[in-house]
Coordinates of C-alpha atoms in Angstrom, one line a residue:
M312 CA 11.4 -10.3 16.2
S313 CA 14.7 -11.7 18.0
A314 CA 14.4 -9.2 21.2
A315 CA 10.6 -10.2 21.3
G316 CA 11.2 -13.7 21.5
L317 CA 13.7 -13.1 24.0
V318 CA 12.1 -10.9 26.3
G319 CA 8.7 -12.5 26.0
V320 CA 10.0 -15.8 27.1
L321 CA 12.9 -14.9 29.5
K322 CA 13.0 -13.5 32.8
P323 CA 15.4 -10.4 33.3
D324 CA 17.0 -12.2 36.2
Q325 CA 17.9 -15.0 33.7
V326 CA 19.6 -12.9 31.0
R327 CA 19.8 -9.1 29.8
V328 CA 19.1 -8.3 26.5
R329 CA 19.9 -5.1 24.8
L330 CA 18.8 -4.3 21.5
V331 CA 21.0 -2.1 18.9
E332 CA 19.5 -0.8 15.9
S333 CA 19.4 2.2 13.6
D334 CA 15.8 4.3 12.4
D335 CA 17.8 5.3 9.4
I336 CA 18.0 1.6 8.6
G337 CA 14.9 0.7 7.1
T338 CA 12.9 -2.7 6.8
V339 CA 13.0 -4.7 3.7
G340 CA 9.1 -4.5 1.5
V341 CA 6.2 -2.4 1.9
G342 CA 3.8 -5.4 3.0
E343 CA 4.3 -8.6 4.7
A344 CA 2.6 -12.0 4.3
T345 CA 3.3 -15.0 6.9
L346 CA 2.8 -18.2 7.4
P347 CA 0.2 -19.5 10.4
Q348 CA 3.5 -20.5 12.5
M349 CA 3.5 -17.3 13.4
R350 CA 0.5 -17.5 15.6
E351 CA 1.9 -19.9 17.3
F352 CA 4.7 -17.6 18.2
N353 CA 3.2 -14.7 19.2
D354 CA 0.9 -16.8 21.2
R355 CA 4.0 -18.3 22.9
I356 CA 5.3 -14.9 24.0
G357 CA 2.4 -13.3 24.6
I358 CA 1.5 -10.8 21.8
V359 CA -2.4 -10.3 21.7
E360 CA -3.7 -11.0 18.0
S361 CA -6.3 -8.3 17.9
E362 CA -3.6 -5.2 19.5
M363 CA -1.0 -6.6 16.8
M364 CA -3.7 -6.4 14.3
R365 CA -4.6 -3.2 14.9
K366 CA -1.7 -1.9 15.4
T367 CA 0.0 -3.2 12.1
N368 CA -3.1 -2.5 9.7
A369 CA -3.2 -6.7 9.1
T370 CA -5.7 -8.8 7.6
F371 CA -6.2 -12.2 7.5
K372 CA -4.9 -15.0 5.0
L373 CA -5.6 -18.4 4.2
G374 CA -3.4 -19.3 1.7
I375 CA -1.4 -18.3 -1.5
E376 CA -3.3 -18.0 -4.8
F377 CA -0.6 -19.1 -8.0
R378 CA -2.1 -17.8 -11.4
D379 CA 0.1 -18.7 -14.1
W380 CA 2.8 -20.4 -12.7
G381 CA 2.4 -24.4 -14.2
F382 CA 1.4 -22.5 -17.6
R383 CA -0.4 -19.7 -18.6
G384 CA -3.8 -19.3 -17.8
S385 CA -3.4 -21.8 -14.7
S386 CA -4.5 -21.1 -11.2
Y387 CA -4.3 -22.9 -8.2
V388 CA -4.4 -21.9 -4.4
H389 CA -1.9 -23.3 -1.5
P390 CA -4.3 -23.4 1.3
F391 CA -3.1 -23.4 5.1
G392 CA -5.4 -26.4 5.4
A393 CA -6.4 -29.8 4.2
H394 CA -8.0 -31.6 1.2
G395 CA -10.7 -33.8 1.7
H396 CA -10.8 -36.4 5.0
P397 CA -8.6 -39.5 5.1
M398 CA -10.7 -42.5 4.1
G399 CA -9.6 -46.2 3.9
G400 CA -6.3 -45.9 6.1
V401 CA -5.3 -43.3 3.5
G402 CA -5.2 -40.1 3.0
F403 CA -7.8 -38.4 0.9
H404 CA -5.3 -37.8 -2.3
H405 CA -5.3 -41.3 -3.2
Q406 CA -9.3 -41.6 -3.6
W407 CA -9.1 -38.5 -5.5
T408 CA -6.4 -40.2 -7.8
R409 CA -8.5 -43.5 -7.8
A410 CA -11.8 -41.2 -9.2
R411 CA -9.6 -39.0 -11.6
L412 CA -8.1 -42.4 -12.7
A413 CA -11.3 -43.6 -13.3
G414 CA -12.4 -40.8 -15.5
E415 CA -13.7 -38.5 -13.1
A416 CA -12.0 -35.6 -12.9
H417 CA -12.5 -33.1 -10.2
D418 CA -10.6 -30.1 -9.0
I419 CA -8.8 -31.1 -5.7
G420 CA -9.6 -27.1 -4.8
D421 CA -12.7 -28.4 -4.2
Y422 CA -12.7 -30.4 -1.3
S423 CA -10.2 -27.6 0.5
Y424 CA -12.7 -25.4 3.1
A425 CA -9.9 -22.8 2.7
I426 CA -9.6 -22.8 -0.7
V427 CA -13.5 -22.8 -1.4
A428 CA -13.5 -19.4 1.4
S429 CA -10.9 -17.8 -0.7
R430 CA -12.5 -18.2 -3.4
R431 CA -15.8 -16.6 -2.1
N432 CA -13.4 -13.8 -0.5
R433 CA -14.7 -15.3 2.8
F434 CA -13.1 -15.7 6.3
D435 CA -13.9 -17.2 9.4
F436 CA -11.7 -18.8 12.5
P437 CA -11.3 -22.6 12.5
A438 CA -13.5 -24.2 14.8
A439 CA -12.6 -26.0 17.8
D440 CA -14.7 -29.2 17.1
K441 CA -11.9 -30.5 15.6
S442 CA -14.3 -33.4 14.0
A443 CA -16.3 -30.0 12.3
V444 CA -15.2 -29.5 8.5
N445 CA -14.4 -26.1 9.7
S446 CA -11.8 -26.8 11.7
T447 CA -9.5 -28.3 9.3
Y448 CA -7.4 -24.8 8.1
D449 CA -5.2 -22.6 9.6
Y450 CA -4.8 -18.5 8.9
A451 CA -2.4 -16.2 9.0
Y452 CA -1.8 -12.4 8.5
H453 CA -0.9 -10.0 5.9
F454 CA 0.9 -6.5 7.4
D455 CA 2.7 -3.5 7.2
A456 CA 6.2 -4.8 7.6
G457 CA 7.2 -0.8 8.9
L458 CA 4.3 -0.7 11.3
Y459 CA 5.5 -4.5 12.7
A460 CA 8.8 -3.7 13.4
R461 CA 7.6 -0.8 15.4
Y462 CA 5.0 -2.7 17.0
L463 CA 7.4 -4.9 17.9
R464 CA 9.8 -2.8 19.4
D465 CA 7.3 -1.0 21.7
W466 CA 6.3 -4.3 22.9
C467 CA 9.3 -4.9 23.8
E468 CA 10.3 -1.8 25.5
A469 CA 7.5 -1.9 27.4
R470 CA 8.7 -5.0 28.9
G471 CA 12.3 -4.0 29.8
L472 CA 14.4 -4.3 26.6
T473 CA 17.2 -2.0 26.8
R474 CA 17.3 -0.3 23.1
T475 CA 20.2 1.8 21.9
E476 CA 19.7 3.9 18.9
G477 CA 22.9 3.8 16.9
K478 CA 25.4 2.1 13.7
V479 CA 27.7 -0.4 14.5
K480 CA 31.1 1.0 13.2
E481 CA 33.2 -2.1 14.2
V482 CA 33.3 -5.5 15.7
R483 CA 36.1 -6.4 17.8
L484 CA 37.2 -10.4 18.0
N485 CA 38.8 -11.9 21.1
P486 CA 42.8 -12.4 19.6
H487 CA 42.7 -15.4 21.5
S488 CA 39.8 -17.4 20.9
G489 CA 38.0 -15.3 17.9
D490 CA 34.9 -14.7 19.6
V491 CA 32.9 -11.6 19.1
A492 CA 34.6 -9.5 22.5
A493 CA 32.3 -6.1 21.0
I494 CA 30.4 -4.1 18.9
V495 CA 31.6 -0.4 18.3
L496 CA 29.2 2.3 17.6
E497 CA 29.4 5.1 15.6
S498 CA 29.4 7.2 18.8
G499 CA 32.4 5.2 20.0
E500 CA 30.6 3.4 22.7
A501 CA 32.0 0.0 22.6
I502 CA 28.9 -3.0 23.7
T503 CA 30.6 -6.0 24.7
G504 CA 28.3 -9.3 25.5
D505 CA 28.4 -13.0 25.8
L506 CA 26.1 -13.8 22.8
F507 CA 25.4 -11.8 19.9
I508 CA 22.5 -12.2 17.6
D509 CA 23.0 -10.5 14.2
C510 CA 20.2 -9.2 12.8
S511 CA 21.7 -6.5 10.6
G512 CA 20.1 -7.9 7.3
F513 CA 21.5 -9.0 4.0
R514 CA 25.0 -7.2 5.3
G515 CA 25.9 -9.9 7.7
L516 CA 28.0 -7.4 9.5
I517 CA 29.2 -10.2 12.2
I518 CA 28.9 -13.3 10.6
G519 CA 30.1 -12.8 7.3
G520 CA 31.9 -9.3 8.0
A521 CA 33.8 -10.2 11.4
L522 CA 33.3 -13.9 11.3
N523 CA 34.1 -14.5 7.7
G524 CA 31.0 -17.0 7.8
P525 CA 30.7 -19.0 4.3
F526 CA 27.4 -18.4 2.6
E527 CA 26.0 -21.5 0.1
D528 CA 24.4 -19.6 -3.0
W529 CA 21.6 -21.6 -4.2
T530 CA 20.7 -19.1 -7.2
R531 CA 21.3 -22.0 -9.5
W532 CA 18.1 -23.3 -8.5
L533 CA 16.5 -19.8 -7.3
P534 CA 17.4 -17.5 -10.2
C535 CA 15.8 -14.7 -8.9
D536 CA 18.4 -12.3 -7.2
R537 CA 16.3 -8.7 -7.5
A538 CA 12.6 -7.4 -6.6
L539 CA 10.8 -4.2 -6.7
A540 CA 8.2 -3.3 -4.1
V541 CA 5.5 -0.6 -4.4
P542 CA 2.4 -0.2 -2.3
T543 CA -1.0 1.0 -4.2
E544 CA -4.5 2.4 -3.0
R545 CA -6.6 -0.5 -2.2
S546 CA -8.9 -1.2 -5.1
E547 CA -10.7 -4.0 -4.0
D548 CA -12.1 -5.7 -1.0
F549 CA -10.0 -7.8 1.0
T550 CA -8.8 -11.2 -0.6
P551 CA -7.7 -13.5 2.3
Y552 CA -5.3 -14.9 0.8
T553 CA -1.9 -13.5 -1.2
R554 CA -2.0 -13.4 -4.9
S555 CA 1.3 -14.7 -6.9
T556 CA 1.3 -14.1 -10.7
A557 CA 4.0 -15.6 -12.9
L558 CA 5.3 -13.3 -15.4
E559 CA 7.7 -13.8 -17.9
A560 CA 11.0 -13.0 -16.1
G561 CA 10.1 -13.9 -12.4
W562 CA 6.3 -13.3 -10.2
Q563 CA 4.6 -10.3 -8.9
W564 CA 3.2 -10.0 -5.3
R565 CA -0.4 -8.6 -4.3
I566 CA -0.7 -8.5 -0.7
P567 CA -4.2 -6.9 0.3
L568 CA -3.5 -4.8 4.2
Q569 CA -6.2 -2.3 5.7
H570 CA -5.1 0.7 4.4
R571 CA -3.4 0.1 1.0
T572 CA -2.0 -3.1 -1.0
G573 CA 1.7 -4.2 -1.3
N574 CA 3.0 -4.7 -4.5
G575 CA 6.4 -6.4 -6.1
Y576 CA 7.7 -7.5 -9.0
V577 CA 10.5 -10.8 -7.7
Y578 CA 12.8 -11.3 -11.5
S579 CA 16.1 -12.7 -12.4
S580 CA 18.4 -9.5 -13.6
S581 CA 19.8 -12.2 -16.2
F582 CA 16.6 -12.2 -18.1
I583 CA 15.3 -8.6 -17.7
S584 CA 16.5 -5.1 -17.1
D585 CA 15.6 -3.4 -14.2
D586 CA 14.1 -0.6 -16.0
E587 CA 12.0 -3.1 -18.0
A588 CA 11.0 -5.2 -14.8
A589 CA 9.5 -1.4 -13.4
T590 CA 7.6 -0.7 -16.3
R591 CA 6.3 -4.6 -16.3
L592 CA 5.1 -3.9 -12.8
L593 CA 3.6 -0.4 -12.9
G594 CA 1.9 -1.6 -15.8
N595 CA 0.0 -4.4 -14.0
L596 CA -0.8 -2.7 -10.8
D597 CA -4.6 -2.4 -9.9
G598 CA -4.2 0.8 -7.8
K599 CA -2.7 4.1 -7.6
P600 CA 0.9 3.6 -6.7
L601 CA 1.6 5.8 -3.4
A602 CA 5.3 6.1 -3.9
D603 CA 7.9 5.1 -6.4
P604 CA 9.2 1.4 -6.5
K605 CA 11.8 0.2 -4.4
P606 CA 14.4 -1.6 -5.5
I607 CA 15.8 -4.7 -3.4
R608 CA 18.7 -7.0 -4.1
F609 CA 19.3 -10.5 -2.7
R610 CA 21.0 -14.0 -3.5
S611 CA 19.2 -16.9 -2.5
G612 CA 20.9 -19.5 0.0
R613 CA 22.1 -19.7 3.7
R614 CA 24.8 -19.5 6.1
T615 CA 26.8 -23.0 6.6
A616 CA 26.8 -22.5 10.0
S617 CA 24.6 -19.9 11.6
W618 CA 25.8 -20.0 15.0
T619 CA 29.6 -19.4 14.5
K620 CA 31.8 -19.1 18.3
N621 CA 29.6 -16.4 20.3
C622 CA 27.4 -15.1 17.3
I623 CA 23.8 -16.1 16.1
A624 CA 23.0 -14.9 13.1
V625 CA 19.1 -14.6 12.5
G626 CA 16.8 -13.5 9.8
L627 CA 18.3 -12.2 6.1
A628 CA 22.0 -12.3 8.2
S629 CA 21.5 -16.2 8.2
G630 CA 19.8 -16.7 4.7
F631 CA 17.3 -15.8 2.3
L632 CA 14.5 -17.9 -0.1
E633 CA 13.2 -15.2 -2.1
P634 CA 9.8 -14.0 -1.2
L635 CA 7.7 -16.8 -2.5
E636 CA 5.6 -18.8 -0.1
S637 CA 6.0 -16.2 2.5
T638 CA 8.9 -17.9 4.3
S639 CA 11.3 -15.5 5.7
I640 CA 9.8 -14.5 8.9
Y641 CA 9.3 -18.5 9.2
L642 CA 12.5 -18.6 9.0
T643 CA 13.7 -16.2 11.4
Q644 CA 11.0 -17.3 14.1
V645 CA 12.8 -21.1 14.1
A646 CA 15.9 -19.3 14.5
V647 CA 14.5 -17.5 17.7
L648 CA 12.8 -20.3 19.1
T649 CA 15.4 -23.0 18.7
L650 CA 18.0 -20.6 20.4
L651 CA 15.3 -20.5 23.4
D652 CA 15.6 -24.1 23.3
L653 CA 18.8 -24.3 23.5
L654 CA 20.1 -21.2 25.1
P655 CA 23.3 -21.6 27.1
R656 CA 23.4 -21.8 30.7
G657 CA 27.1 -20.3 30.9
P658 CA 30.3 -20.4 28.0
I659 CA 29.2 -21.3 24.5
D660 CA 28.7 -24.8 24.3
P661 CA 29.8 -26.1 20.7
V662 CA 27.3 -29.3 21.4
L663 CA 24.7 -26.4 21.4
A664 CA 25.9 -24.5 18.1
E665 CA 25.9 -27.6 15.9
E666 CA 22.3 -28.8 17.2
F667 CA 20.9 -25.2 16.2
N668 CA 22.9 -25.2 13.0
R669 CA 21.6 -28.6 12.3
V670 CA 17.8 -27.6 12.9
V671 CA 18.3 -24.3 11.0
D672 CA 20.0 -26.1 8.0
N673 CA 17.1 -28.6 7.8
E674 CA 14.7 -25.8 7.7
Y675 CA 16.3 -23.9 4.8
D676 CA 17.1 -27.4 3.0
R677 CA 13.3 -28.6 3.1
V678 CA 12.0 -24.6 2.5
R679 CA 14.3 -24.4 -0.7
D680 CA 13.3 -27.9 -2.4
F681 CA 9.5 -26.6 -2.1
L682 CA 10.4 -23.6 -3.4
I683 CA 12.4 -24.6 -6.2
L684 CA 8.9 -27.0 -7.1
H685 CA 7.5 -24.0 -8.7
Y686 CA 10.3 -23.1 -10.6
H687 CA 11.1 -26.2 -11.9
A688 CA 7.4 -28.3 -12.3
N689 CA 6.1 -26.2 -15.1
T690 CA 5.0 -26.3 -19.2
R691 CA 5.4 -23.1 -20.2
T692 CA 7.4 -22.3 -23.1
D693 CA 6.8 -18.0 -23.3
S694 CA 10.1 -17.4 -22.1
E695 CA 13.6 -18.2 -21.5
L696 CA 13.3 -18.3 -17.9
W697 CA 10.9 -20.9 -17.5
R698 CA 12.4 -23.2 -19.8
H699 CA 16.0 -22.4 -17.8
C700 CA 13.6 -23.3 -14.6
R701 CA 12.3 -26.7 -16.4
E702 CA 15.4 -28.0 -17.8
M703 CA 17.7 -27.4 -14.9
E704 CA 19.0 -30.0 -12.5
I705 CA 17.6 -29.9 -9.0
P706 CA 18.5 -31.1 -5.7
D707 CA 18.3 -35.0 -5.1
T708 CA 15.9 -34.6 -2.4
L709 CA 13.4 -32.9 -4.7
R710 CA 14.2 -35.0 -7.1
E711 CA 13.0 -37.9 -5.2
K712 CA 10.3 -36.1 -3.7
M713 CA 8.8 -35.6 -7.3
A714 CA 9.4 -39.2 -7.9
L715 CA 7.5 -41.1 -5.3
F716 CA 4.4 -38.7 -5.4
G717 CA 4.2 -39.0 -9.5
H718 CA 4.6 -42.8 -9.1
R719 CA 2.3 -43.5 -6.1
G720 CA 1.2 -40.2 -4.5
H721 CA 3.5 -40.5 -1.5
I722 CA 4.3 -37.7 0.2
A723 CA 7.5 -37.7 2.5
Q724 CA 6.5 -37.0 5.9
Y725 CA 9.4 -35.3 8.5
K726 CA 9.4 -34.2 12.2
D727 CA 11.3 -31.5 11.6
G728 CA 10.5 -28.5 8.6
L729 CA 8.0 -26.2 7.7
F730 CA 6.0 -27.5 4.6
S731 CA 3.6 -30.8 5.6
P732 CA 1.9 -33.2 3.0
P733 CA -1.4 -31.3 2.1
S734 CA 1.1 -28.2 0.9
W735 CA 3.3 -30.2 -0.8
L736 CA 0.1 -31.9 -2.3
S737 CA -1.7 -28.7 -3.4
V738 CA 1.5 -27.3 -5.2
F739 CA 2.2 -30.8 -7.2
V740 CA -0.7 -30.8 -8.4
G741 CA -1.2 -27.2 -9.2
Q742 CA 2.1 -27.4 -11.0
G743 CA 0.9 -30.1 -13.1
V744 CA 2.6 -32.9 -10.9
V745 CA -0.1 -35.9 -10.9
P746 CA 0.1 -39.4 -9.5
T747 CA -0.1 -42.4 -12.1
G748 CA -0.7 -44.6 -9.2
Y749 CA -2.2 -44.7 -5.7
H750 CA -2.0 -46.6 -2.6
P751 CA -3.9 -49.8 -2.6
M752 CA -6.0 -49.6 0.7
A753 CA -7.6 -46.8 -1.4
D754 CA -9.7 -49.9 -3.1
T755 CA -10.9 -51.4 0.0
L756 CA -13.7 -48.5 -0.4

């Protein structure tokens, strides 16, 4: 994805891009869910939607369904779109809160076009006319992660990308500056460069291995540290949404693709064994498994400085916030687009590196708070994990957001950050955090 961003935007006479990768090192996951921002990325670099979907067995996605998260038996959808329309100068949810406090209890999801369509397994492209009710939502994709990686490689090579097959054996540093001087492959070839983008996954070969970049561990807030992924045969019609079902020690995903369904169990090893997790996952599948469960180990957190020296860590090498809410590809996209905005003209500029790290850190921190909300705001009493999450200390930034919304339905709007007020609204209400008051302007209607 990093190579695609650079090759798709920059001209060959501006910069030379060389990709080093090995077919022996696979991608993480058997299915991948995305967010609407991916469409913006594709549009910017020139990827054609219909071609990409055909070659990756992709389906459309209107949001994410959450089952059993707030409490057992609960269900809500986080849609890629708005709830209702602002009235009286304030957000629609203030009118909804006013009606609810007056005894008129309506499901807020009934006022979301994307949610209603999802519940009926329907999809259509948003209308171009912004005054139309069916213009109030967006969409994303589900696709095969392996096919997507191959598609991007072919797309890049067709546009002049130089690709080298190989594994990195050694990272050589400049003894005076501490910058990366070269990476040495197992073949013995030494590859030099001005800027190195570390896309080596959880290993972080350059940023963590050679440069010893510190990692900020957020396991105390996001306790899930393992996953099992397994593909199954399709068992029902396409659902235009990802499904996330809370289980005793984590949650299970379901991602519908054209040719199969991606499934997985994300769990905390502190609350369930690997064997128990595998048994639980296989017992919950709605189709025949096509492979054995693939184990994945991770820890949630981020590098304290993704741009260090002349190395920029992108994707899993930079950080990871578990698969919940499909943020991994988005965070990769943010890093790539921010790099394009701040690309140095000559030697590495510390001012640009500092700004890059500020932007990336803000994105991670705000996504972190959004994910913690799902775990913390629950009333489940059936397992130790959920009691732990409900009682744990949370970041001050999230505590303030919850207090503001609970007091009067106020949702802070930031210039930067992935999740906008409609997303926070859907998860707040879905998890049982409802306002006890509303904006006084709602009384003017």
